[in-house]
CSV table of C-alpha atoms and ligand atoms in Angstrom, one decimal:
chain,number,residue,atom,x,y,z
A,1,MET,CA,172.1,-175.7,47.1
A,2,ALA,CA,170.2,-173.1,49.1
A,3,ASP,CA,171.8,-169.8,50.0
A,4,ASN,CA,173.4,-169.3,53.4
A,5,ILE,CA,174.0,-172.9,54.2
A,6,PHE,CA,176.7,-171.7,56.6
A,7,ASP,CA,176.2,-169.5,59.6
A,8,GLN,CA,176.7,-166.0,57.9
A,9,LYS,CA,177.1,-164.4,61.4
A,10,ILE,CA,180.2,-166.5,62.0
A,11,ILE,CA,181.6,-165.7,58.5
A,12,ASP,CA,180.9,-161.9,58.9
A,13,ASN,CA,182.8,-161.9,62.2
A,14,CYS,CA,186.0,-162.3,60.2
A,15,VAL,CA,187.5,-158.9,59.6
A,16,ARG,CA,190.1,-160.4,57.3
A,17,CYS,CA,193.0,-159.1,59.4
A,18,GLY,CA,195.1,-162.2,58.7
A,19,LEU,CA,196.3,-162.6,62.3
A,20,CYS,CA,195.4,-166.3,62.2
A,21,LEU,CA,197.6,-167.1,59.2
A,22,ALA,CA,200.9,-167.7,60.9
A,23,SER,CA,199.3,-170.1,63.4
A,24,CYS,CA,197.7,-172.2,60.7
A,25,PRO,CA,199.7,-175.4,60.0
A,26,THR,CA,198.4,-175.8,56.5
A,27,TYR,CA,199.3,-172.2,55.7
A,28,VAL,CA,202.7,-172.7,57.3
A,29,VAL,CA,203.3,-175.7,55.1
A,30,LYS,CA,201.8,-174.4,51.8
A,31,GLY,CA,202.1,-170.7,52.1
A,32,VAL,CA,199.0,-169.9,50.0
A,33,GLU,CA,195.9,-167.9,51.0
A,34,THR,CA,193.5,-170.7,50.0
A,35,SER,CA,195.1,-173.0,52.5
A,36,SER,CA,194.6,-170.5,55.4
A,37,PRO,CA,191.7,-170.0,57.8
A,38,ARG,CA,190.9,-166.6,56.2
A,39,GLY,CA,191.0,-168.3,52.7
A,40,ARG,CA,188.7,-171.1,53.8
A,41,ILE,CA,186.3,-168.6,55.4
A,42,SER,CA,186.2,-166.7,52.1
A,43,ILE,CA,185.5,-170.0,50.3
A,44,LEU,CA,182.5,-170.7,52.5
A,45,ASN,CA,181.3,-167.1,52.1
A,46,ALA,CA,181.4,-167.6,48.3
A,47,VAL,CA,179.4,-170.8,48.8
A,48,ASN,CA,176.8,-168.9,50.8
A,49,LYS,CA,176.6,-166.2,48.1
A,50,GLY,CA,176.2,-168.8,45.4
A,51,ASN,CA,179.5,-168.0,43.7
A,52,LEU,CA,180.9,-171.4,44.5
A,53,HIS,CA,179.2,-174.8,45.0
A,54,LEU,CA,179.9,-176.8,48.1
A,55,MET,CA,180.7,-179.9,46.1
A,56,ASP,CA,183.2,-178.1,43.8
A,57,ALA,CA,186.5,-180.1,44.0
A,58,GLY,CA,188.5,-177.1,45.2
A,59,VAL,CA,186.0,-176.4,48.1
A,60,VAL,CA,185.9,-180.0,49.2
A,61,SER,CA,189.7,-180.4,49.1
A,62,GLN,CA,190.2,-177.2,51.3
A,63,ILE,CA,187.6,-178.4,53.8
A,64,TYR,CA,189.4,-181.7,54.2
A,65,GLU,CA,192.9,-180.3,54.0
A,66,CYS,CA,192.1,-178.3,57.2
A,67,LEU,CA,193.2,-180.2,60.3
A,68,ASP,CA,190.4,-178.7,62.4
A,69,CYS,CA,193.1,-178.0,64.9
A,70,ARG,CA,191.4,-174.6,65.8
A,71,ALA,CA,194.7,-172.8,66.2
A,72,CYS,CA,193.1,-170.0,64.2
A,73,GLU,CA,190.3,-169.7,66.7
A,74,ALA,CA,192.7,-169.3,69.6
A,75,VAL,CA,194.4,-166.3,68.1
A,76,CYS,CA,191.5,-164.6,66.3
A,77,PRO,CA,190.8,-161.2,67.8
A,78,SER,CA,187.2,-161.3,66.5
A,79,GLY,CA,186.4,-164.6,68.1
A,80,VAL,CA,185.5,-166.3,64.8
A,81,GLN,CA,184.2,-169.8,65.7
A,82,TYR,CA,186.0,-171.4,62.8
A,83,GLY,CA,185.6,-175.0,64.1
A,84,LYS,CA,181.8,-174.8,63.8
A,85,LEU,CA,182.1,-173.7,60.2
A,86,VAL,CA,184.4,-176.5,59.1
A,87,GLU,CA,182.5,-179.2,61.0
A,88,SER,CA,179.2,-178.1,59.5
A,89,ALA,CA,180.8,-178.1,56.0
A,90,ARG,CA,182.0,-181.7,56.5
A,91,ASP,CA,178.6,-182.8,57.7
A,92,LEU,CA,176.9,-181.2,54.6
A,93,ILE,CA,179.6,-182.6,52.2
A,94,GLU,CA,179.2,-186.2,53.6
A,95,LYS,CA,175.4,-186.0,53.3
A,96,GLU,CA,175.8,-185.0,49.6
A,97,ARG,CA,178.4,-187.5,48.6
A,98,ALA,CA,177.5,-190.5,50.9
A,99,PRO,CA,175.0,-192.0,48.4
A,100,ARG,CA,177.6,-192.0,45.7
A,101,TYR,CA,180.3,-193.8,47.7
A,102,SER,CA,181.6,-197.1,46.3
A,103,LEU,CA,180.7,-200.2,48.3
A,104,GLN,CA,184.3,-200.4,49.5
A,105,VAL,CA,184.3,-196.8,50.9
A,106,ARG,CA,180.9,-197.4,52.5
A,107,LEU,CA,182.2,-200.5,54.1
A,108,ILE,CA,185.3,-198.8,55.5
A,109,ARG,CA,183.2,-195.9,56.8
A,110,ALA,CA,180.7,-198.2,58.3
A,111,ILE,CA,183.3,-200.3,60.1
A,112,ALA,CA,185.5,-197.3,61.2
A,113,LEU,CA,182.8,-194.8,62.2
A,114,ARG,CA,179.8,-196.9,63.1
A,115,GLY,CA,181.0,-200.4,63.8
A,116,LEU,CA,184.1,-200.3,66.0
A,117,PHE,CA,183.1,-197.2,68.0
A,118,PHE,CA,179.5,-198.2,68.7
A,119,ARG,CA,180.2,-201.7,70.0
A,120,ARG,CA,182.6,-201.7,72.8
A,121,TRP,CA,183.1,-205.5,72.7
A,122,LEU,CA,184.1,-205.2,69.0
A,123,PHE,CA,186.6,-202.5,69.8
A,124,VAL,CA,188.0,-204.5,72.7
A,125,ALA,CA,188.2,-207.6,70.5
A,126,PHE,CA,190.1,-205.6,67.9
A,127,ALA,CA,192.5,-204.2,70.5
A,128,PHE,CA,193.1,-207.7,71.8
A,129,LEU,CA,193.8,-209.0,68.3
A,130,MET,CA,196.3,-206.2,67.9
A,131,LEU,CA,197.9,-207.1,71.2
A,132,LEU,CA,198.3,-210.7,70.1
A,133,TYR,CA,199.7,-209.5,66.8
A,134,GLN,CA,202.3,-207.5,68.6
A,135,ARG,CA,203.2,-210.0,71.3
A,136,SER,CA,203.2,-213.2,69.2
A,137,GLY,CA,205.9,-212.3,66.8
A,138,LEU,CA,203.5,-211.9,63.9
A,139,GLN,CA,204.2,-208.2,63.7
A,140,TRP,CA,207.9,-208.9,63.4
A,141,LEU,CA,207.2,-211.4,60.7
A,142,ALA,CA,204.8,-209.2,58.8
A,143,ARG,CA,207.3,-206.3,58.8
A,144,LYS,CA,210.3,-208.5,57.8
A,145,SER,CA,208.4,-210.3,55.0
A,146,GLY,CA,207.3,-207.1,53.2
A,147,ILE,CA,203.7,-208.3,53.0
A,148,LEU,CA,202.5,-205.0,54.6
A,149,LYS,CA,203.9,-203.0,51.7
A,150,LEU,CA,202.4,-205.5,49.2
A,151,LEU,CA,199.0,-205.0,50.8
A,152,ARG,CA,199.5,-201.2,51.1
A,153,LEU,CA,199.1,-201.5,54.8
A,154,ALA,CA,202.6,-200.4,55.9
A,155,ALA,CA,201.7,-196.7,56.6
A,156,MET,CA,198.7,-197.7,58.7
A,157,GLU,CA,200.5,-200.5,60.5
A,158,GLU,CA,203.3,-198.1,61.4
A,159,MET,CA,200.8,-196.0,63.4
A,160,LEU,CA,199.8,-199.0,65.6
A,161,PRO,CA,200.8,-198.0,69.1
A,162,HIS,CA,202.3,-200.4,71.6
A,163,ILE,CA,199.1,-201.9,73.2
A,164,ASP,CA,198.9,-201.8,77.0
A,165,PHE,CA,197.4,-204.6,79.0
A,166,PRO,CA,195.2,-205.2,81.0
A,167,PHE,CA,192.6,-202.8,79.5
A,168,VAL,CA,190.5,-200.5,81.7
A,169,ARG,CA,186.9,-201.6,81.7
A,170,PRO,CA,183.9,-199.3,82.1
A,171,GLY,CA,182.1,-200.4,85.3
A,172,GLN,CA,185.3,-201.8,86.9
A,173,LYS,CA,186.4,-200.9,90.4
A,174,GLY,CA,187.9,-197.4,90.4
A,175,TRP,CA,190.4,-195.8,92.7
A,176,GLN,CA,189.7,-194.8,96.3
A,177,ALA,CA,190.9,-191.3,97.5
A,178,GLN,CA,194.0,-191.5,99.8
A,179,GLY,CA,193.5,-189.5,103.0
A,180,VAL,CA,190.6,-187.1,103.2
A,181,GLU,CA,188.3,-187.4,100.2
A,182,LYS,CA,188.1,-183.9,98.5
A,183,HIS,CA,186.0,-185.0,95.5
A,184,LYS,CA,184.4,-187.9,93.8
A,185,VAL,CA,184.8,-187.9,90.0
A,186,ALA,CA,183.8,-190.1,87.1
A,187,LEU,CA,186.6,-191.1,84.6
A,188,PHE,CA,185.8,-191.0,80.9
A,189,ALA,CA,187.9,-194.0,80.1
A,190,GLY,CA,187.8,-193.5,76.3
A,191,CYS,CA,188.0,-196.1,73.6
A,192,ILE,CA,191.7,-195.8,72.6
A,193,MET,CA,192.9,-194.7,76.1
A,194,SER,CA,191.2,-197.5,77.9
A,195,THR,CA,192.6,-200.2,75.5
A,196,ALA,CA,195.8,-199.2,73.7
A,197,PHE,CA,196.9,-196.7,76.4
A,198,SER,CA,195.2,-198.2,79.4
A,199,GLY,CA,198.4,-197.5,81.4
A,200,ILE,CA,197.6,-193.8,81.1
A,201,ASP,CA,194.0,-194.3,82.4
A,202,SER,CA,195.4,-196.3,85.3
A,203,ALA,CA,198.0,-193.6,86.0
A,204,THR,CA,195.2,-191.0,85.9
A,205,GLY,CA,193.3,-193.0,88.5
A,206,ARG,CA,196.3,-193.3,90.8
A,207,VAL,CA,197.4,-189.7,90.5
A,208,LEU,CA,193.8,-188.5,91.3
A,209,ALA,CA,193.5,-190.9,94.3
A,210,LYS,CA,196.9,-189.6,95.5
A,211,ASN,CA,195.3,-186.1,95.5
A,212,GLY,CA,192.2,-186.9,97.6
A,213,THR,CA,189.9,-187.9,94.7
A,214,THR,CA,187.8,-191.0,94.5
A,215,VAL,CA,187.5,-192.1,90.9
A,216,GLU,CA,184.6,-194.1,89.4
A,217,VAL,CA,184.6,-195.6,85.9
A,218,PRO,CA,180.9,-195.5,84.9
A,219,LYS,CA,179.4,-198.4,83.0
A,220,GLU,CA,177.9,-198.2,79.5
A,221,GLN,CA,180.2,-195.3,78.4
A,222,TRP,CA,181.1,-195.1,74.8
A,223,CYS,CA,183.5,-193.4,72.4
A,224,CYS,CA,183.2,-189.6,72.7
A,225,GLY,CA,182.2,-189.0,69.0
A,226,ALA,CA,185.2,-186.8,68.1
A,227,LEU,CA,186.2,-188.9,65.2
A,228,GLN,CA,182.6,-188.8,63.9
A,229,ILE,CA,182.4,-185.0,64.2
A,230,HIS,CA,185.7,-184.6,62.3
A,231,SER,CA,184.5,-187.0,59.6
A,232,GLY,CA,181.2,-185.3,59.0
A,233,ASP,CA,179.1,-187.9,60.8
A,234,THR,CA,177.2,-185.5,63.1
A,235,ALA,CA,174.3,-187.9,63.6
A,236,GLY,CA,176.7,-190.6,64.7
A,237,ALA,CA,178.4,-188.2,67.2
A,238,GLN,CA,175.0,-187.1,68.5
A,239,ASP,CA,174.0,-190.7,69.1
A,240,LEU,CA,177.2,-191.3,71.1
A,241,ALA,CA,176.8,-188.1,73.0
A,242,ARG,CA,173.3,-189.1,74.2
A,243,ARG,CA,174.5,-192.5,75.3
A,244,ASN,CA,177.4,-191.0,77.3
A,245,ILE,CA,175.3,-188.4,78.9
A,246,ALA,CA,172.8,-191.1,80.0
A,247,ALA,CA,175.7,-193.2,81.4
A,248,PHE,CA,177.3,-190.4,83.4
A,249,GLU,CA,174.0,-189.3,84.8
A,250,GLN,CA,174.0,-192.6,86.7
A,251,SER,CA,177.1,-191.5,88.5
A,252,ASP,CA,176.6,-189.1,91.3
A,253,THR,CA,179.9,-187.2,90.9
A,254,GLU,CA,181.0,-183.6,90.7
A,255,TYR,CA,183.3,-183.9,87.7
A,256,VAL,CA,183.8,-185.9,84.6
A,257,ILE,CA,187.6,-186.3,84.2
A,258,ILE,CA,189.2,-186.9,80.8
A,259,ASN,CA,192.9,-187.4,79.9
A,260,ALA,CA,192.6,-187.2,76.1
A,261,ALA,CA,192.6,-183.7,74.7
A,262,GLY,CA,190.5,-184.4,71.6
A,263,CYS,CA,187.9,-186.4,73.5
A,264,GLY,CA,187.8,-183.6,76.2
A,265,ALA,CA,187.0,-180.9,73.6
A,266,ALA,CA,184.3,-183.1,72.1
A,267,LEU,CA,182.7,-183.7,75.6
A,268,LYS,CA,182.9,-180.0,76.5
A,269,GLU,CA,181.0,-179.3,73.3
A,270,TYR,CA,178.1,-181.8,73.7
A,271,ASP,CA,176.0,-178.8,74.6
A,272,HIS,CA,176.6,-177.4,71.1
A,273,LEU,CA,176.2,-180.8,69.4
A,274,LEU,CA,172.8,-181.3,71.0
A,275,HIS,CA,171.6,-177.7,71.1
A,276,ASP,CA,168.8,-178.4,68.6
A,277,ASP,CA,167.5,-181.4,70.5
A,278,PRO,CA,164.9,-180.1,73.1
A,279,GLU,CA,165.0,-183.4,75.0
A,280,TRP,CA,168.7,-183.5,75.4
A,281,ARG,CA,169.8,-179.8,75.4
A,282,GLU,CA,169.7,-179.2,79.1
A,283,ARG,CA,171.2,-182.6,80.0
A,284,ALA,CA,174.0,-181.9,77.6
A,285,ILE,CA,174.7,-178.5,79.2
A,286,THR,CA,174.8,-180.1,82.7
A,287,PHE,CA,177.2,-182.8,81.4
A,288,SER,CA,179.5,-180.5,79.5
A,289,ARG,CA,179.9,-178.1,82.6
A,290,LYS,CA,181.2,-181.1,84.6
A,291,VAL,CA,184.0,-182.0,82.2
A,292,ARG,CA,187.6,-181.3,83.1
A,293,ASP,CA,190.8,-182.3,81.6
A,294,VAL,CA,192.9,-184.1,84.2
A,295,SER,CA,195.6,-181.3,84.3
A,296,GLU,CA,192.8,-178.6,84.5
A,297,TYR,CA,191.2,-180.5,87.4
A,298,LEU,CA,194.4,-180.9,89.4
A,299,ALA,CA,195.4,-177.3,88.9
A,300,GLU,CA,191.9,-176.0,89.7
A,301,THR,CA,191.3,-178.1,92.8
A,302,GLY,CA,194.9,-178.3,94.1
A,303,PHE,CA,197.4,-181.0,94.0
A,304,THR,CA,200.3,-182.1,96.2
A,305,PRO,CA,203.6,-182.0,94.4
A,306,PRO,CA,205.5,-185.3,94.5
A,307,THR,CA,208.6,-185.4,96.7
A,308,ALA,CA,210.6,-187.9,94.8
A,309,ASN,CA,213.1,-186.7,92.2
A,310,LEU,CA,212.7,-187.5,88.5
A,311,ASP,CA,216.0,-186.5,87.0
A,312,LEU,CA,214.6,-185.8,83.5
A,313,GLU,CA,214.7,-183.2,80.7
A,314,VAL,CA,211.3,-183.0,79.3
A,315,THR,CA,209.7,-181.0,76.5
A,316,TYR,CA,206.0,-180.4,76.1
A,317,GLN,CA,204.0,-180.5,72.8
A,318,GLU,CA,200.6,-179.0,73.2
A,319,PRO,CA,197.7,-181.0,71.7
A,320,CYS,CA,195.6,-178.7,69.6
A,321,HIS,CA,192.4,-179.7,71.3
A,322,LEU,CA,193.9,-178.9,74.7
A,323,ALA,CA,195.6,-175.6,73.8
A,324,HIS,CA,193.3,-174.2,71.1
A,325,ALA,CA,189.9,-175.8,71.6
A,326,GLN,CA,190.0,-175.9,75.5
A,327,ARG,CA,192.6,-173.1,76.0
A,328,ILE,CA,194.5,-175.1,78.6
A,329,THR,CA,198.1,-174.2,78.3
A,330,SER,CA,199.5,-173.2,81.7
A,331,GLN,CA,198.1,-176.2,83.8
A,332,PRO,CA,200.1,-179.0,82.1
A,333,ARG,CA,203.3,-176.9,82.5
A,334,ARG,CA,202.5,-176.3,86.2
A,335,LEU,CA,202.1,-180.0,86.8
A,336,LEU,CA,205.4,-180.8,85.0
A,337,LYS,CA,207.3,-178.1,86.8
A,338,ALA,CA,206.1,-179.4,90.2
A,339,ILE,CA,208.0,-182.6,89.7
A,340,PRO,CA,211.3,-182.3,91.6
A,341,GLY,CA,214.3,-182.8,89.3
A,342,LEU,CA,212.3,-182.5,86.1
A,343,ARG,CA,213.6,-179.7,83.8
A,344,LEU,CA,211.0,-178.4,81.3
A,345,LYS,CA,212.7,-177.3,78.1
A,346,GLU,CA,210.3,-175.4,75.9
A,347,MET,CA,210.3,-176.2,72.2
A,348,GLU,CA,209.7,-173.8,69.4
A,349,ASP,CA,206.1,-173.9,68.0
A,350,SER,CA,204.9,-176.2,70.8
A,351,SER,CA,201.3,-175.5,69.8
A,352,LEU,CA,201.6,-176.0,66.0
A,353,CYS,CA,199.6,-179.2,65.1
A,354,CYS,CA,201.7,-182.4,64.8
A,355,GLY,CA,199.6,-183.6,61.9
A,356,SER,CA,197.6,-186.3,63.7
A,357,ALA,CA,194.1,-184.8,63.6
A,358,GLY,CA,192.0,-187.9,63.8
A,359,VAL,CA,192.6,-189.9,60.6
A,360,TYR,CA,194.2,-186.9,58.9
A,361,ASN,CA,197.6,-188.5,59.0
A,362,LEU,CA,196.3,-191.5,57.0
A,363,LEU,CA,194.3,-189.4,54.5
A,364,ASN,CA,196.8,-186.5,54.0
A,365,PRO,CA,200.2,-188.2,54.7
A,366,THR,CA,202.3,-185.6,52.9
A,367,ILE,CA,201.2,-182.6,55.0
A,368,ALA,CA,200.9,-184.7,58.2
A,369,ASN,CA,204.5,-186.0,57.8
A,370,GLU,CA,205.9,-182.6,57.1
A,371,LEU,CA,204.1,-181.3,60.3
A,372,VAL,CA,205.3,-184.2,62.5
A,373,ASP,CA,208.9,-183.8,61.2
A,374,ARG,CA,208.8,-180.0,62.0
A,375,LYS,CA,207.5,-180.9,65.5
A,376,LEU,CA,210.1,-183.5,66.1
A,377,ASN,CA,213.0,-181.3,64.9
A,378,ASN,CA,211.8,-178.7,67.4
A,379,ALA,CA,211.5,-181.3,70.2
A,380,LEU,CA,214.9,-182.8,69.5
A,381,ALA,CA,216.5,-179.4,69.3
A,382,THR,CA,215.8,-178.9,73.0
A,383,GLY,CA,218.0,-181.9,73.9
A,384,ALA,CA,215.2,-183.3,76.1
A,385,GLU,CA,214.9,-187.1,76.6
A,386,VAL,CA,211.1,-187.1,76.9
A,387,LEU,CA,208.4,-185.6,74.7
A,388,CYS,CA,205.3,-185.0,76.8
A,389,THR,CA,201.8,-184.7,75.4
A,390,ALA,CA,198.2,-185.3,76.5
A,391,ASN,CA,196.3,-186.9,73.6
A,392,PRO,CA,196.4,-190.4,72.2
A,393,GLY,CA,196.3,-189.1,68.5
A,394,CYS,CA,199.4,-186.9,69.1
A,395,HIS,CA,201.0,-189.7,71.1
A,396,ILE,CA,200.7,-192.2,68.2
A,397,GLN,CA,201.7,-189.6,65.6
A,398,LEU,CA,204.8,-188.6,67.5
A,399,GLU,CA,205.9,-192.1,68.3
A,400,ALA,CA,205.5,-193.2,64.7
A,401,GLY,CA,207.5,-190.1,63.5
A,402,LEU,CA,210.3,-190.9,66.0
A,403,LYS,CA,210.4,-194.5,64.8
A,404,ARG,CA,210.6,-193.3,61.2
A,405,GLN,CA,213.4,-191.0,62.1
A,406,LYS,CA,215.1,-193.7,64.2
A,407,LYS,CA,215.2,-191.5,67.3
A,408,SER,CA,215.2,-192.8,70.8
A,409,MET,CA,213.2,-189.9,72.4
A,410,LYS,CA,210.3,-191.3,74.6
A,411,VAL,CA,206.7,-190.0,74.4
A,412,ARG,CA,204.8,-189.8,77.7
A,413,HIS,CA,201.5,-188.4,79.0
A,414,ILE,CA,201.8,-185.8,81.8
A,415,VAL,CA,200.0,-188.1,84.3
A,416,GLN,CA,202.5,-190.9,83.5
A,417,LEU,CA,205.4,-188.6,84.7
A,418,LEU,CA,203.4,-187.5,87.8
A,419,ASP,CA,202.5,-191.1,88.6
A,420,GLU,CA,206.1,-192.2,88.2
A,421,ALA,CA,207.2,-189.5,90.7
A,422,TYR,CA,204.5,-190.4,93.2
A,423,ARG,CA,205.2,-194.1,92.9
A,424,LYS,CA,208.9,-193.4,93.4
A,425,GLU,CA,208.2,-191.6,96.6
A,426,GLU,CA,206.2,-194.5,97.9
A,427,ASN,CA,209.0,-197.0,97.4
B,1,LIG,S1,192.2,-163.8,62.8
B,1,LIG,FE1,190.0,-164.0,62.8
B,1,LIG,S2,189.2,-162.1,61.9
B,1,LIG,FE2,191.4,-162.2,61.4
B,1,LIG,S3,191.4,-163.2,59.4
B,1,LIG,FE3,191.7,-164.8,60.9
B,1,LIG,S4,189.6,-165.6,61.2
B,1,LIG,FE4,189.4,-163.6,60.2
B,2,LIG,S1,191.6,-175.3,62.0
B,2,LIG,FE1,193.8,-175.4,61.9
B,2,LIG,S2,194.3,-176.1,59.9
B,2,LIG,FE2,192.2,-175.5,59.9
B,2,LIG,S3,192.2,-173.3,59.2
B,2,LIG,FE3,192.3,-173.3,61.4
B,2,LIG,S4,194.5,-173.3,62.0
B,2,LIG,FE4,194.3,-173.9,59.8
């Protein structure tokens, strides 16, 4: 392995102050330096210096134990871009070990990373099958019979969210601004949001329309590529980014609106993902500048608070990729506080990762379960009835954790609560 395979400038920015340690979920759980951001930066520095090899078991396990939540970035006084380091490490590790994968692992990776997320019809067909599984009674039967445990699918099946229907389709009719049109925007419908959580996409459309925004849903849009980036498949993520940029260039709109924190962070970083591609660099910059999380857009362009009362106690868990990667923390709270009757009860460690992190909860269930239990204990301690978030991964992780703990707290996206208040005022 050649020297300096990682950006030494990023590594050298770390002054080893340790201010990031307390915000790192794996350090909080394990309490050892190697499981901290500073520890992992030292490991990558040692790889650059030739004192460790990238493929050493200890190096690989630390790179994959990290949740890539970027909480360390948000608190680092030196501005160390830790996310870029861990993502490039995963890309290099996958390139090294991919040829040695067993047929089974290759098949799973091909289906999960390249199959489902590159063919929308396949993703929709899969979501539809899951819908039938849930609504036909098959799910009840599978759970009761114990077959899921026998097939070692119980943990994965527990994560299956309640699938919404109808799905939101790219190219479908959008939502027309009510009153004077302030802006025209394009909705990034997402793969999981537009199928499993299509109710959140529809709520987003209605909330934006209520606030003078016409919403289009451009055709030919794809998965954002976040899962591929986190799994070391940079080439796959770049392919998806190019397709999305081309699709949204067809839409003459001022903003690209996204309601999923992880996808939003990925879209805002297409400029970095394609910075080495002379044909796409400028197009990626133009695209990324237009991307806004829905709460960011509403706070930035102005919104009309609902007038109907929602008599609810709500606590807010911050998705890592909203709070740390996009640094959006006040806007969601502003929206929630604007709903009459809603009491926002802050939980402890609202921004500590819930353990979802793409497929981390399936690959590292021990740490992921400890993190979600901490999060839920903090949420439940507030006495709130609703746990609010803004990312499908967190949504799934929190609901699964609540189910496991047999707690009745509901999980909702911010726009679902706003939509509920607006709809109540109309009735
Ligand atoms: S806070 Fe930043 S500079 Fe300090 S140890 Fe962590 S990464 Fe290094
Ligand atoms: S990205 Fe998250 S888990 Fe990884 S080192 Fe930083 S704070 Fe820790």
